[in-house]
Short mmCIF file of C-alpha atoms and ligand atoms in Angstrom, two decimals:
data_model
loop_
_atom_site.label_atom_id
_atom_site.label_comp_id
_atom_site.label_asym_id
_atom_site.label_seq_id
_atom_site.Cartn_x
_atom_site.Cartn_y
_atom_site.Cartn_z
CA UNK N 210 29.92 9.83 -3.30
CA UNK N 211 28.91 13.72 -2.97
CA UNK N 212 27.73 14.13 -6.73
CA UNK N 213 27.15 10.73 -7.83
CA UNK N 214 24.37 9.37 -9.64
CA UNK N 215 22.66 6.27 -7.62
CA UNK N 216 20.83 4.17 -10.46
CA UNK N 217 18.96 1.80 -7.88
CA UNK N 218 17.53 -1.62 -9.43
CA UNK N 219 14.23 -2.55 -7.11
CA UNK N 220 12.36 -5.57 -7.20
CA UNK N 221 9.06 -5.92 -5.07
CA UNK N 222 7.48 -9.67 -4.90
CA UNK N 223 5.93 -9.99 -1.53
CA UNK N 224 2.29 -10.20 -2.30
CA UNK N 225 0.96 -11.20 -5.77
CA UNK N 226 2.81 -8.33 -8.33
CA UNK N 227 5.95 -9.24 -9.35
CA UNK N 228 7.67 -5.67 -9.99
CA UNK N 229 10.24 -4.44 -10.66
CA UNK N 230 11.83 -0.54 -11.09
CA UNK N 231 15.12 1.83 -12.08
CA UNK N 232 15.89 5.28 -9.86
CA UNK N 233 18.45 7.51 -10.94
CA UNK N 234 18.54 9.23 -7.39
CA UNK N 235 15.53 9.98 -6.12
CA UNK N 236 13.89 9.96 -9.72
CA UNK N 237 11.77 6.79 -10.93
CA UNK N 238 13.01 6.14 -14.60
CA UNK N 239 10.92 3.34 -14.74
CA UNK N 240 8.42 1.56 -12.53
CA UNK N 241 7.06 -2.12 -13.96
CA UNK N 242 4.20 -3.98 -12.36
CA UNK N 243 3.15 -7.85 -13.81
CA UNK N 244 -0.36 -7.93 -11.92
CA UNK N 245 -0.94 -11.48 -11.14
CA UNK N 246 -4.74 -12.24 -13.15
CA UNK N 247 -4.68 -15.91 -11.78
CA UNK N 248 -5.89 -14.83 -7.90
CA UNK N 249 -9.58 -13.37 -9.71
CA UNK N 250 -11.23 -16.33 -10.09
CA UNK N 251 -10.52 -17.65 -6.55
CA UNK N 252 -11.32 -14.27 -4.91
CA UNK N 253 -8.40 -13.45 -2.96
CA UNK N 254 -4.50 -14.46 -3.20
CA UNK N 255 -3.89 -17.93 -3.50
CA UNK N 256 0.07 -18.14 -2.06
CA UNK N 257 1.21 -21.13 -3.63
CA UNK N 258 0.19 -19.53 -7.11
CA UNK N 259 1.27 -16.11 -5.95
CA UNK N 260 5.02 -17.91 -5.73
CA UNK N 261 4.76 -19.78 -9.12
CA UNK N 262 3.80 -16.71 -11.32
CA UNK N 263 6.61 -14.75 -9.30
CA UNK N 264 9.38 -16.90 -10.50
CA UNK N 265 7.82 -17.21 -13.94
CA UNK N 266 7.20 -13.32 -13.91
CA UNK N 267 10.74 -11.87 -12.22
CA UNK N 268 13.30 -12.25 -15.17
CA UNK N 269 11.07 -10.60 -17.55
CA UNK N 270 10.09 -7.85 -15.69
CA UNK N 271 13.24 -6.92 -14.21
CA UNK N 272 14.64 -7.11 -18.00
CA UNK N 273 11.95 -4.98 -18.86
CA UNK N 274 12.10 -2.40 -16.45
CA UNK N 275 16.04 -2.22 -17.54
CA UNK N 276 15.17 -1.50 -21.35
CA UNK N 277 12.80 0.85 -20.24
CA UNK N 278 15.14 2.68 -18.16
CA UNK N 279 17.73 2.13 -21.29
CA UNK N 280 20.91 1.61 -18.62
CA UNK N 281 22.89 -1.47 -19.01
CA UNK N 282 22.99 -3.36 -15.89
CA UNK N 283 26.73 -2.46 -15.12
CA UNK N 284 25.91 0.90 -14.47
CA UNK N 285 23.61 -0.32 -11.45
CA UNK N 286 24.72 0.96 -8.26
CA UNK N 287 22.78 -1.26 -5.82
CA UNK N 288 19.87 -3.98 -5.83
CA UNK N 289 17.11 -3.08 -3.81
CA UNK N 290 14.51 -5.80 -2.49
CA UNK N 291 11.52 -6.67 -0.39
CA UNK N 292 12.83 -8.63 2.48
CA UNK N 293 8.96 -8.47 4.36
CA UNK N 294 6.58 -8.23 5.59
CA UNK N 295 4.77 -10.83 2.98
CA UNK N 296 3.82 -14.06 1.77
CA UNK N 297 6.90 -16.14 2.55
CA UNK N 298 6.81 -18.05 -0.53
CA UNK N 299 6.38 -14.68 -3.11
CA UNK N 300 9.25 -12.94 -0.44
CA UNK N 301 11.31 -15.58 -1.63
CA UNK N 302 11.72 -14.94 -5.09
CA UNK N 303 11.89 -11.29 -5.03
CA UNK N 304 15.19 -12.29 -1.94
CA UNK N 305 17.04 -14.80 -3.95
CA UNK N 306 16.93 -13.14 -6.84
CA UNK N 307 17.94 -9.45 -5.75
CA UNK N 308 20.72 -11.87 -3.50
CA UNK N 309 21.94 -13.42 -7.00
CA UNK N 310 21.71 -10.38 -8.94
CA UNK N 311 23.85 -8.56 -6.36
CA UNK N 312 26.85 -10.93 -6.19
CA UNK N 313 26.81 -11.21 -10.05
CA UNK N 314 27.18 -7.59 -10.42
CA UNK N 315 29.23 -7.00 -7.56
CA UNK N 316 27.08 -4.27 -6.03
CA UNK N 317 25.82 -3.75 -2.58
CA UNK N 318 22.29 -5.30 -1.61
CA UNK N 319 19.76 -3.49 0.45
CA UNK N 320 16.94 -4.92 2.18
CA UNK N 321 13.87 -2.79 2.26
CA UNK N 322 11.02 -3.26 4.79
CA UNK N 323 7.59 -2.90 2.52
CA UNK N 324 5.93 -1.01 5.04
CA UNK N 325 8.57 1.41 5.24
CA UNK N 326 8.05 2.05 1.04
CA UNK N 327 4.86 2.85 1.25
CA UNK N 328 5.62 5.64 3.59
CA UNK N 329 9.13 7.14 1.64
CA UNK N 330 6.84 6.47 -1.99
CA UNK N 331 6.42 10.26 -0.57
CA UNK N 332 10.36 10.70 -1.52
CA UNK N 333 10.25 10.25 -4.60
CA UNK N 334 10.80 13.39 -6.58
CA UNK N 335 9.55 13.03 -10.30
CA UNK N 336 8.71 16.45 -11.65
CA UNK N 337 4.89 16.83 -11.12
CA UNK N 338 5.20 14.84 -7.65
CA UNK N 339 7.97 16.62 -6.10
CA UNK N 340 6.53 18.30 -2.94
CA UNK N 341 7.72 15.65 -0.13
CA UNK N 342 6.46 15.82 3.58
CA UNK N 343 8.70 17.46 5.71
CA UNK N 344 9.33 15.42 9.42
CA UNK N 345 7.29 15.02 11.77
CA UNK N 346 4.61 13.60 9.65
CA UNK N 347 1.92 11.06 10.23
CA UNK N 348 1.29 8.40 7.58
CA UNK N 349 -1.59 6.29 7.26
CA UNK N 350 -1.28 2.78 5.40
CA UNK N 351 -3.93 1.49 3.75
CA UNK N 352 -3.98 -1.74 1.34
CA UNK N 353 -5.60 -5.08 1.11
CA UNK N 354 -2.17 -6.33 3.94
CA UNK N 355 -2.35 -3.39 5.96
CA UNK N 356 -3.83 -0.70 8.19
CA UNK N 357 -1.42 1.52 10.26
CA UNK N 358 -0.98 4.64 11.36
CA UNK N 359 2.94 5.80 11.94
CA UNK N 360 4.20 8.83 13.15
CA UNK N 361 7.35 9.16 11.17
CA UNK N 362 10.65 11.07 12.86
CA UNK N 363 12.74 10.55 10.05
CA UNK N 364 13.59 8.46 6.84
CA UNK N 365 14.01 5.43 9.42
CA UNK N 366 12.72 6.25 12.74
CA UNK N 367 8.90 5.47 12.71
CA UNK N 368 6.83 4.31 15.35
CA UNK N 369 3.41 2.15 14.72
CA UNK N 370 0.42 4.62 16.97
CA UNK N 371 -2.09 1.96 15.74
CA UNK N 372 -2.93 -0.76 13.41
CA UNK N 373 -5.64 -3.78 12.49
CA UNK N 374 -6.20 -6.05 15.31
CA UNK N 375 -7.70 -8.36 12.34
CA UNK N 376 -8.62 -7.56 9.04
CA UNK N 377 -6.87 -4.83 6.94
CA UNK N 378 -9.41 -2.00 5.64
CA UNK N 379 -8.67 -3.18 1.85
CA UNK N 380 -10.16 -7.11 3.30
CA UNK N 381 -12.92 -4.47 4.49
CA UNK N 382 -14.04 -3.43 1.00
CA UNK N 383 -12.85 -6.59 -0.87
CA UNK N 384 -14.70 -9.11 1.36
CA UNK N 385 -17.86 -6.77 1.24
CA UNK N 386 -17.42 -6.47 -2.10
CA UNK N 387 -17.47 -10.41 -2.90
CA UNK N 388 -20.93 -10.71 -0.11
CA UNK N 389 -22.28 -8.17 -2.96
CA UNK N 390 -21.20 -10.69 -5.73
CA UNK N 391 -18.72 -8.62 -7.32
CA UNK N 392 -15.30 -9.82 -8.42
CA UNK N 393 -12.15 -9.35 -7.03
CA UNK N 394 -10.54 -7.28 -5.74
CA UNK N 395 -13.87 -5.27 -5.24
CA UNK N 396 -12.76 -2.35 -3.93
CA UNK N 397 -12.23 -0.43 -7.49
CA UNK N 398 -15.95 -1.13 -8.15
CA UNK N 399 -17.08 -0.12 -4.85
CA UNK N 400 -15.91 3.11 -5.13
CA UNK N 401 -17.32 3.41 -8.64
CA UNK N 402 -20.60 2.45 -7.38
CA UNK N 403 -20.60 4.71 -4.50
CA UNK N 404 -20.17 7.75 -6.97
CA UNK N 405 -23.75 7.37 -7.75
CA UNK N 406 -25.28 6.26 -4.36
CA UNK N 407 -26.22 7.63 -1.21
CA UNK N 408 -23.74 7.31 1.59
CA UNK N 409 -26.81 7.55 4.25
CA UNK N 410 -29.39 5.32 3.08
CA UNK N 411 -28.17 2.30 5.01
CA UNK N 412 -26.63 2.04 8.42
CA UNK N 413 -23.65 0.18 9.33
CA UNK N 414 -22.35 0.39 12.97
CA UNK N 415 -18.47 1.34 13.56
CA UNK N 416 -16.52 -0.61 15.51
CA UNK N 417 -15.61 0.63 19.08
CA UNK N 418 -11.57 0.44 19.11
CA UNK N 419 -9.02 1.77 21.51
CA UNK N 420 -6.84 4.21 20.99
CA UNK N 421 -5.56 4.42 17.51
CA UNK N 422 -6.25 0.74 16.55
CA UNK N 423 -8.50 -0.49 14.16
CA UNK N 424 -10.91 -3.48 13.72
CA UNK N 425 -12.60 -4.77 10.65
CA UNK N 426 -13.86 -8.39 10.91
CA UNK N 427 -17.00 -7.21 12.67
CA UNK N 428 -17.63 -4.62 10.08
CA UNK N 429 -17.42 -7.66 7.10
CA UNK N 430 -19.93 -9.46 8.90
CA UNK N 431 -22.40 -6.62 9.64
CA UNK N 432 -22.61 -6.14 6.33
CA UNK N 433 -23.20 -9.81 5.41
CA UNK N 434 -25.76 -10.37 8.24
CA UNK N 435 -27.61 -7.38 6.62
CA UNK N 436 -27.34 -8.42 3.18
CA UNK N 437 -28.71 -12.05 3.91
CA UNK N 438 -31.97 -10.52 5.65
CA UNK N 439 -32.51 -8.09 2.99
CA UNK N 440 -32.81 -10.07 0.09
CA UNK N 441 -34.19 -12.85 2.22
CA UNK N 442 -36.96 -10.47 1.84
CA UNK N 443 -36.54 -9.06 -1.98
CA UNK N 444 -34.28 -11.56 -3.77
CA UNK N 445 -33.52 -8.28 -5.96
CA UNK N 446 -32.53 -6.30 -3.04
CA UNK N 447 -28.44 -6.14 -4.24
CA UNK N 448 -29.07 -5.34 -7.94
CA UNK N 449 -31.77 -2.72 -7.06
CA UNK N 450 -29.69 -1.05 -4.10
CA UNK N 451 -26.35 -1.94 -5.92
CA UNK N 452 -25.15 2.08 -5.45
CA UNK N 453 -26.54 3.12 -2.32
CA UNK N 454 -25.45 0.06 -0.74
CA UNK N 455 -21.64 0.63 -1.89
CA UNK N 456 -21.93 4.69 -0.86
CA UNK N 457 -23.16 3.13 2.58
CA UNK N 458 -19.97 1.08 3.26
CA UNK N 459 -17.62 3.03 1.15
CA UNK N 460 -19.03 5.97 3.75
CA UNK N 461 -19.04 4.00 7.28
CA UNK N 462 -15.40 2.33 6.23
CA UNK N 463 -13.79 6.38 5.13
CA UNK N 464 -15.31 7.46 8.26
CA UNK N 465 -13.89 4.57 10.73
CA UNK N 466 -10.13 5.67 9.03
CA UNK N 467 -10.94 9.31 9.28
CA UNK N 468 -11.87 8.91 13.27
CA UNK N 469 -8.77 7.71 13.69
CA UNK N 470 -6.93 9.84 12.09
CA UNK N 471 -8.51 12.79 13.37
CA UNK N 472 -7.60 11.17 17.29
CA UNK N 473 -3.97 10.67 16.01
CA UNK N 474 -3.35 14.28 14.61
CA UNK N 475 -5.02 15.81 17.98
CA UNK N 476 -2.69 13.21 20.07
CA UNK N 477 0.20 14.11 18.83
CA UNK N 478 -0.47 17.87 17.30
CA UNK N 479 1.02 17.29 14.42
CA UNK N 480 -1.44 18.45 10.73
CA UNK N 481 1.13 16.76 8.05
CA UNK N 482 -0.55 13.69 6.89
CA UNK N 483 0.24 11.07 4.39
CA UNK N 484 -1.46 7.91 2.79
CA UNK N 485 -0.11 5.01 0.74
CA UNK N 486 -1.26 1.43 0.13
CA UNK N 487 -3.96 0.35 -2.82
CA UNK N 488 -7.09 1.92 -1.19
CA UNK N 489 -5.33 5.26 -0.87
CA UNK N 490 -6.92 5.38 -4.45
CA UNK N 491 -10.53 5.46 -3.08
CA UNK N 492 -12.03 8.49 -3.66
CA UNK N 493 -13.92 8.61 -0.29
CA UNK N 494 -10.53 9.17 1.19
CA UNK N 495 -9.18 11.74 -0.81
CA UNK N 496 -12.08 14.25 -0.68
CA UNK N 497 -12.22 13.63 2.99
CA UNK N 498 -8.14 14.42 3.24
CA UNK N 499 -9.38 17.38 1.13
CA UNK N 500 -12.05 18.69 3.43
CA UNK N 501 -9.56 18.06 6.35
CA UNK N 502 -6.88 20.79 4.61
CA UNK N 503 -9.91 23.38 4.14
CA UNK N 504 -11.46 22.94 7.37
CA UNK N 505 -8.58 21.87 9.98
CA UNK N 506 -5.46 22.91 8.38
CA UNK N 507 -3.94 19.88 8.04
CA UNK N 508 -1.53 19.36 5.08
CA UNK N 509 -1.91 15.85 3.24
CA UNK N 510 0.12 14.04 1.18
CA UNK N 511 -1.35 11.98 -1.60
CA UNK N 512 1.29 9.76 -3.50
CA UNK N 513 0.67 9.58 -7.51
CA UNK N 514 -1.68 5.62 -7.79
CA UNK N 515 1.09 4.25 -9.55
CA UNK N 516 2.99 4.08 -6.20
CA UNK N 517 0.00 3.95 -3.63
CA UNK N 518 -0.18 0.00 -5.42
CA UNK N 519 2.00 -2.56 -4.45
CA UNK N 520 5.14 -1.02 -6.94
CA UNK N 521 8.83 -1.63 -7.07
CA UNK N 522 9.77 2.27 -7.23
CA UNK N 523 9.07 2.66 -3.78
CA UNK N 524 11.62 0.08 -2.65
CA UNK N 525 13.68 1.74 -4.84
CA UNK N 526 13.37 4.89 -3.06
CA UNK N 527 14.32 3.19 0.07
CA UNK N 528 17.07 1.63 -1.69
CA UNK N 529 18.29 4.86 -2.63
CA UNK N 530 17.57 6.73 0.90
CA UNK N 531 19.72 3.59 2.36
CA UNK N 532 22.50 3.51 -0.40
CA UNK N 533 23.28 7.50 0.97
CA UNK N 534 24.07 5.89 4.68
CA UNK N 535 25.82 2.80 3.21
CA UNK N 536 22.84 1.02 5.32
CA UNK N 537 23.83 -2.50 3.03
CA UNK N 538 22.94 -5.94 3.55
CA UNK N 539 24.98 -9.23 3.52
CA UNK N 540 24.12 -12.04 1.63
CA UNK N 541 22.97 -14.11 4.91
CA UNK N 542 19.76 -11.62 4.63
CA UNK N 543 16.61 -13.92 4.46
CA UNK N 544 13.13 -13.29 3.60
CA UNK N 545 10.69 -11.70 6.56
CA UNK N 546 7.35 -12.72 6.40
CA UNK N 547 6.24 -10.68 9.83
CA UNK N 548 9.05 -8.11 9.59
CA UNK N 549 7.81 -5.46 11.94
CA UNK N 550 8.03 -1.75 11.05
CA UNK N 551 10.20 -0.46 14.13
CA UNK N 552 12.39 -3.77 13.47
O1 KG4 E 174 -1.45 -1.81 -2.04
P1 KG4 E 174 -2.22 -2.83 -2.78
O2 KG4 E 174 -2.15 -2.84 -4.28
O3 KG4 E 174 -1.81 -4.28 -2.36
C1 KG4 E 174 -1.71 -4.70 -1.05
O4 KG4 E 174 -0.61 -4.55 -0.46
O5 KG4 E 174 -2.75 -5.19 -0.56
O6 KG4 E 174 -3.76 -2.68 -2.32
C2 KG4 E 174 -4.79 -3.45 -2.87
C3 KG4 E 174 -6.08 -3.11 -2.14
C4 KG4 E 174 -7.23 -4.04 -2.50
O7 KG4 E 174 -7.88 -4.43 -1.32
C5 KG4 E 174 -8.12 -3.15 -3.35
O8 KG4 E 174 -9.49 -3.48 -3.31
C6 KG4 E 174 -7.88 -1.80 -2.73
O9 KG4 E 174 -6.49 -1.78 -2.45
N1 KG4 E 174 -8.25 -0.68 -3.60
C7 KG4 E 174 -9.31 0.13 -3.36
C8 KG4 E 174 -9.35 1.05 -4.45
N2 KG4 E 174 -8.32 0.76 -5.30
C9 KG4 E 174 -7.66 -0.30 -4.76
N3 KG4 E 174 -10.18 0.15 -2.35
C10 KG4 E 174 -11.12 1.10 -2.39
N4 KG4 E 174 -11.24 2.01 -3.38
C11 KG4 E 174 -10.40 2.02 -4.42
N5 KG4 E 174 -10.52 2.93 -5.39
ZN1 ZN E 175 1.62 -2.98 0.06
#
């Protein structure tokens, strides 16, 4: 197996993009994402749709992401999947498929926990994205499913140091986003706002957490209470504040992930931080990871956005990490909504 190439066939369904992507190694050769439109008008993921557009999405895109690559399918070395954590119903197409897929082709299955991908995204070595973190490293998750912060021994020993007693920190910005009467997801516009607002004009208190936890459903309704009683008293209040208010949150949210951070790099001494997950994308946290290299010495780790999103190519860099130590699955291997990190 010393020299051989690994083309890995990944397919990611456990939230609402179906996706799908080809590795050759550690390379992404391609990396296809059908974003689900249908959740916009209800303002959030609505499951039982998430699981309809899946099945109607997964044959396509997996087809596609095949041509794109330009392999035929008999060259595939393994199928790679999202076994959890997830929407049961979306985990389920992504499972039965990859299952079917890898007993026609007679290749090995692999069961990849999403969690897990968006910390070894950092893994994969394209050319321009090629510097990887080197172990210990501590990785912060960020997305509209989770918030976590792992300290990460190797490719598959990680250990959860704290995560979201309730809300993740993506609910954080889309929920406030939606009190502001933007669409969803609202984060994207948030940070767009913010650009041209000022982070200190309003005041929004930070939750008081243990340790390296977080906490986000008081946050959500801070800002709503405020909201309410400001245009309560200029009905114009949102549309005439619209920036300053989203520099306000976007600032209080950046600085209740930074906090933690900062506590979880001075716990364990170690500078080598990563992010992945959708709102690794906000500019708020990237300058602040910035300012943290100048002025602490930490080194961060910023994936490329087309794998801080929900993306197949990061299961497929698990899949290939896992293909290396023959880690394969049977086909009794069923979907994991709640499958835990350290599982
Ligand atoms: O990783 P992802 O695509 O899917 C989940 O697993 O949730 O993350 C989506 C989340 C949404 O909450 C979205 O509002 C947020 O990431 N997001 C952002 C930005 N881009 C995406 N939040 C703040 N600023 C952004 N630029
Ligand atoms: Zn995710």
């Amino acid at each position: 197996m010393e020299n051989e190439t690994i083309y890995i066939l990944a397919i990611e369904s456990s939230c609402d993009d179906t996706a799908a992507a080809v590795l050759m190694n550690q390379k992404v050769i391609s990396n296809v994402v059908a974003t689900q439109k249908i959740h916009e008008q209800y303002g959030g993921v609505v499951p039982e749709l998430a699981s309809r557009a899946h099945q109607q999405n997964i044959v396509p895109v997996v087809h596609q992401a095949l041509a794109i690559a330009n392999i035929d399918k008999k060259l595939v070395s393994a199928i790679a999947f999202t076994r959890g954590p997830g929407l049961m119903g979306s985990l389920l197409v992504g499972t039965s498929f990859a299952k079917s897929l890898a007993l026609g082709l007679n290749v090995p299955l692999i069961e990849v926990n999403h969690m897990q991908a968006h910390i070894l995204a950092h893994f994969i070595t394209d050319e321009e994205n090629s510097i990887s973190p080197e172990f210990p490293f501590l990785a912060m998750t960020i997305s509209g499913g989770h918030t976590q912060i792992v300290l990460v021994k190797d490719y598959f020993e990680m250990e959860i140091l704290g995560e979201t007693l309730d809300d993740a920190v993506g609910e954080a910005f889309d929920k406030s986003a939606k009190i502001l009467g933007l669409p969803y997801p609202g984060g994207p516009l948030i940070d767009k706002y913010a650009k041209l607002g000022d982070p200190h004009k309003f005041k929004f208190p930070k939750p008081k957490v243990d340790g390296l936890n977080f906490s986000f459903s008081g946050f959500k309704t801070s800002v709503l209470y405020f909201i309410q009683k400001a245009v309560k008293e200029n009905p114009d209040f949102i549309s005439e504040n619209l920036n300053d208010i989203c520099a306000s949150i976007q600032y209080t949210i950046i600085s209740i992930l930074m906090d933690k951070l900062k506590k979880a790099v001075k716990q364990t001494g170690i500078k080598s931080v990563a992010i992945g997950g959708g709102v690794s994308a906000n500019s708020g946290i990237r300058m602040a990871l910035k300012d943290a290299e100048k002025n602490h010495g930490w080194f961060t780790y910023i994936p490329k956005f087309e794998y801080c999103t929900d993306n197949a190519a990061m299961i497929g860099i698990v899949g290939y990490l896992k293909y290396k130590q023959e880690f394969f699955s049977d086909q009794s291997i069923t979907a994991q909504p709640r499958y835990r990190l350290s599982e």
